[in-house]
């Protein structure tokens, strides 16, 4: 069995709809979804604010590459177009594989440029760590430490105030 933490983000179009569709695309393997957070854009300030969330998924057969393929399929379903000239530009949906654990509960390490594990920039992104804490309050980012310690250390401690909970936007659909 493998477990994975996936980070979700959207800042174009129906942001909450994009996140809900992404979560639904993992419904068969979903263990838990975080709350939704609104965050300022990261890396390229000339774009709309993001909605971010995290999910914990589990599949007895999935490889790290298969988690990446499922993430890309969710992005494609949302109409994601990659602009190589704007690495941190706006997007309908971004799904990143943050960390994968193997059947023994050990973190999978990878230096593959297409799928580096754990995600090489997760430790420096409050918009990844804060939702992750919702689904794994005692979580650790392999090679970096406790999520809460990372979030409370500078420079992230000053960014946390910009991560706004959005309880009015649940990931599950409301009938």
Short mmCIF file of C-alpha atoms in Angstrom, two decimals:
data_model
loop_
_atom_site.label_atom_id
_atom_site.label_comp_id
_atom_site.label_asym_id
_atom_site.label_seq_id
_atom_site.Cartn_x
_atom_site.Cartn_y
_atom_site.Cartn_z
CA UNK A 1 0.00 0.00 0.00
CA UNK A 2 1.14 3.55 -0.59
CA UNK A 3 -0.15 6.73 0.95
CA UNK A 4 0.39 10.18 -0.46
CA UNK A 5 -0.25 13.79 0.44
CA UNK A 6 -1.38 15.85 -2.51
CA UNK A 7 -1.57 19.64 -2.52
CA UNK A 8 -4.37 21.27 -4.51
CA UNK A 9 -4.55 24.86 -5.71
CA UNK A 10 -6.69 26.92 -8.08
CA UNK A 11 -6.82 30.61 -8.94
CA UNK A 12 -8.66 30.72 -12.27
CA UNK A 13 -12.33 30.22 -13.05
CA UNK A 14 -14.52 28.41 -10.53
CA UNK A 15 -11.77 27.90 -7.96
CA UNK A 16 -13.81 25.91 -5.44
CA UNK A 17 -15.43 23.92 -8.24
CA UNK A 18 -11.98 22.99 -9.55
CA UNK A 19 -10.88 21.84 -6.08
CA UNK A 20 -14.07 19.84 -5.56
CA UNK A 21 -13.66 18.14 -8.94
CA UNK A 22 -10.06 17.26 -8.09
CA UNK A 23 -11.09 15.75 -4.76
CA UNK A 24 -13.87 13.81 -6.52
CA UNK A 25 -11.32 12.41 -8.99
CA UNK A 26 -9.54 10.79 -6.02
CA UNK A 27 -12.76 9.64 -4.32
CA UNK A 28 -11.88 5.93 -4.69
CA UNK A 29 -8.63 6.40 -2.71
CA UNK A 30 -9.43 9.43 -0.53
CA UNK A 31 -8.83 9.09 3.20
CA UNK A 32 -9.33 12.71 4.25
CA UNK A 33 -9.46 16.22 2.81
CA UNK A 34 -8.37 19.42 4.51
CA UNK A 35 -10.25 22.63 4.84
CA UNK A 36 -9.92 25.25 2.12
CA UNK A 37 -7.57 28.22 2.50
CA UNK A 38 -7.29 31.39 0.46
CA UNK A 39 -3.73 32.52 -0.15
CA UNK A 40 -1.94 35.22 -2.09
CA UNK A 41 -0.13 34.07 -5.22
CA UNK A 42 3.34 32.69 -4.67
CA UNK A 43 6.30 33.43 -6.92
CA UNK A 44 4.40 35.65 -9.35
CA UNK A 45 2.29 38.31 -7.64
CA UNK A 46 0.54 39.46 -10.82
CA UNK A 47 -2.38 37.02 -10.62
CA UNK A 48 -5.53 36.30 -8.57
CA UNK A 49 -5.52 34.76 -5.09
CA UNK A 50 -5.51 30.98 -4.77
CA UNK A 51 -7.74 28.53 -3.00
CA UNK A 52 -5.61 25.71 -1.56
CA UNK A 53 -6.28 22.39 0.12
CA UNK A 54 -4.57 19.05 0.76
CA UNK A 55 -5.73 15.46 0.58
CA UNK A 56 -4.43 12.21 2.00
CA UNK A 57 -4.91 9.28 -0.36
CA UNK A 58 -4.14 5.58 -0.13
CA UNK A 59 -3.99 2.79 -2.69
CA UNK A 60 -2.48 -0.66 -2.09
CA UNK A 61 -1.11 -0.78 -5.64
CA UNK A 62 -0.22 2.82 -6.55
CA UNK A 63 3.35 3.76 -7.32
CA UNK A 64 4.63 7.32 -6.94
CA UNK A 65 4.52 7.66 -10.73
CA UNK A 66 0.84 6.63 -10.70
CA UNK A 67 0.06 9.33 -8.12
CA UNK A 68 1.71 11.83 -10.47
CA UNK A 69 -0.30 10.52 -13.43
CA UNK A 70 -3.54 10.85 -11.47
CA UNK A 71 -2.56 14.39 -10.42
CA UNK A 72 -1.90 15.34 -14.04
CA UNK A 73 -5.18 13.75 -15.15
CA UNK A 74 -7.08 15.89 -12.61
CA UNK A 75 -5.26 19.00 -13.90
CA UNK A 76 -6.06 18.10 -17.51
CA UNK A 77 -9.73 17.56 -16.65
CA UNK A 78 -9.73 21.10 -15.24
CA UNK A 79 -8.30 22.48 -18.47
CA UNK A 80 -4.86 23.21 -17.04
CA UNK A 81 -2.46 24.64 -19.59
CA UNK A 82 1.22 24.92 -18.70
CA UNK A 83 2.97 28.11 -19.76
CA UNK A 84 6.72 27.44 -19.72
CA UNK A 85 7.39 31.19 -19.72
CA UNK A 86 5.45 31.60 -16.46
CA UNK A 87 6.48 28.84 -14.06
CA UNK A 88 4.47 30.15 -11.10
CA UNK A 89 1.67 31.63 -13.17
CA UNK A 90 -2.09 31.32 -12.74
CA UNK A 91 -3.83 27.99 -13.21
CA UNK A 92 -7.23 26.40 -13.19
CA UNK A 93 -5.84 23.56 -11.08
CA UNK A 94 -2.48 22.55 -9.68
CA UNK A 95 -2.10 19.14 -8.04
CA UNK A 96 1.33 18.42 -6.55
CA UNK A 97 2.51 15.13 -5.10
CA UNK A 98 4.12 16.26 -1.85
CA UNK A 99 5.14 13.01 -0.17
CA UNK A 100 4.55 9.29 -0.71
CA UNK A 101 4.99 6.54 1.87
CA UNK A 102 5.51 2.88 0.96
CA UNK A 103 3.69 -0.14 2.44
CA UNK A 104 6.05 -0.13 5.44
CA UNK A 105 5.27 3.53 6.14
CA UNK A 106 8.68 4.70 4.98
CA UNK A 107 8.89 7.86 2.87
CA UNK A 108 9.72 7.29 -0.78
CA UNK A 109 12.69 9.38 -1.89
CA UNK A 110 13.14 10.35 -5.51
CA UNK A 111 15.42 12.78 -7.32
CA UNK A 112 13.66 12.29 -10.66
CA UNK A 113 13.28 15.82 -12.14
CA UNK A 114 9.67 14.98 -13.07
CA UNK A 115 8.79 13.71 -9.58
CA UNK A 116 11.14 14.75 -6.79
CA UNK A 117 10.04 13.30 -3.44
CA UNK A 118 9.41 14.71 -1.06
CA UNK A 119 8.39 17.80 -3.00
CA UNK A 120 11.51 20.01 -3.00
CA UNK A 121 9.72 23.25 -2.08
CA UNK A 122 7.02 22.00 0.29
CA UNK A 123 8.97 23.07 3.37
CA UNK A 124 8.91 26.69 2.22
CA UNK A 125 5.23 26.99 1.34
CA UNK A 126 2.70 27.86 4.00
CA UNK A 127 -0.11 27.18 1.50
CA UNK A 128 1.02 23.52 1.40
CA UNK A 129 1.85 23.01 5.07
CA UNK A 130 -1.21 24.65 6.65
CA UNK A 131 -3.81 22.49 4.85
CA UNK A 132 -1.61 19.41 5.41
CA UNK A 133 -1.78 20.01 9.17
CA UNK A 134 -5.59 19.74 8.92
CA UNK A 135 -5.30 16.16 7.70
CA UNK A 136 -2.19 15.14 9.65
CA UNK A 137 -1.77 17.31 12.78
CA UNK A 138 1.34 15.38 13.88
CA UNK A 139 2.80 15.13 10.40
CA UNK A 140 6.42 15.35 9.41
CA UNK A 141 7.92 16.36 6.10
CA UNK A 142 10.68 13.79 5.52
CA UNK A 143 14.11 15.40 5.71
CA UNK A 144 12.70 18.65 7.13
CA UNK A 145 10.84 17.95 10.36
CA UNK A 146 7.48 18.51 12.00
CA UNK A 147 4.93 20.46 9.97
CA UNK A 148 4.09 22.73 12.89
CA UNK A 149 7.78 23.53 13.48
CA UNK A 150 8.25 24.39 9.81
CA UNK A 151 5.18 26.60 9.79
CA UNK A 152 6.20 28.43 12.97
CA UNK A 153 9.79 29.12 11.89
CA UNK A 154 10.83 32.15 9.87
CA UNK A 155 10.28 32.96 7.09
CA UNK A 156 7.00 31.00 7.02
CA UNK A 157 5.74 32.31 10.35
CA UNK A 158 5.23 35.72 8.74
CA UNK A 159 3.46 34.15 5.72
CA UNK A 160 0.99 32.17 7.84
CA UNK A 161 -1.07 35.31 8.52
CA UNK A 162 -1.78 35.47 4.77
CA UNK A 163 -3.25 31.94 4.75
CA UNK A 164 -6.95 32.54 5.41
CA UNK A 165 -9.28 29.67 6.32
CA UNK A 166 -12.42 29.53 4.17
CA UNK A 167 -14.92 27.42 6.16
CA UNK A 168 -17.63 28.84 3.91
CA UNK A 169 -16.16 26.80 1.04
CA UNK A 170 -16.31 23.12 2.00
CA UNK A 171 -14.69 20.67 -0.37
CA UNK A 172 -17.58 18.27 -0.19
CA UNK A 173 -20.59 19.33 -2.18
CA UNK A 174 -23.42 20.77 -0.16
CA UNK A 175 -26.90 19.66 -1.24
#
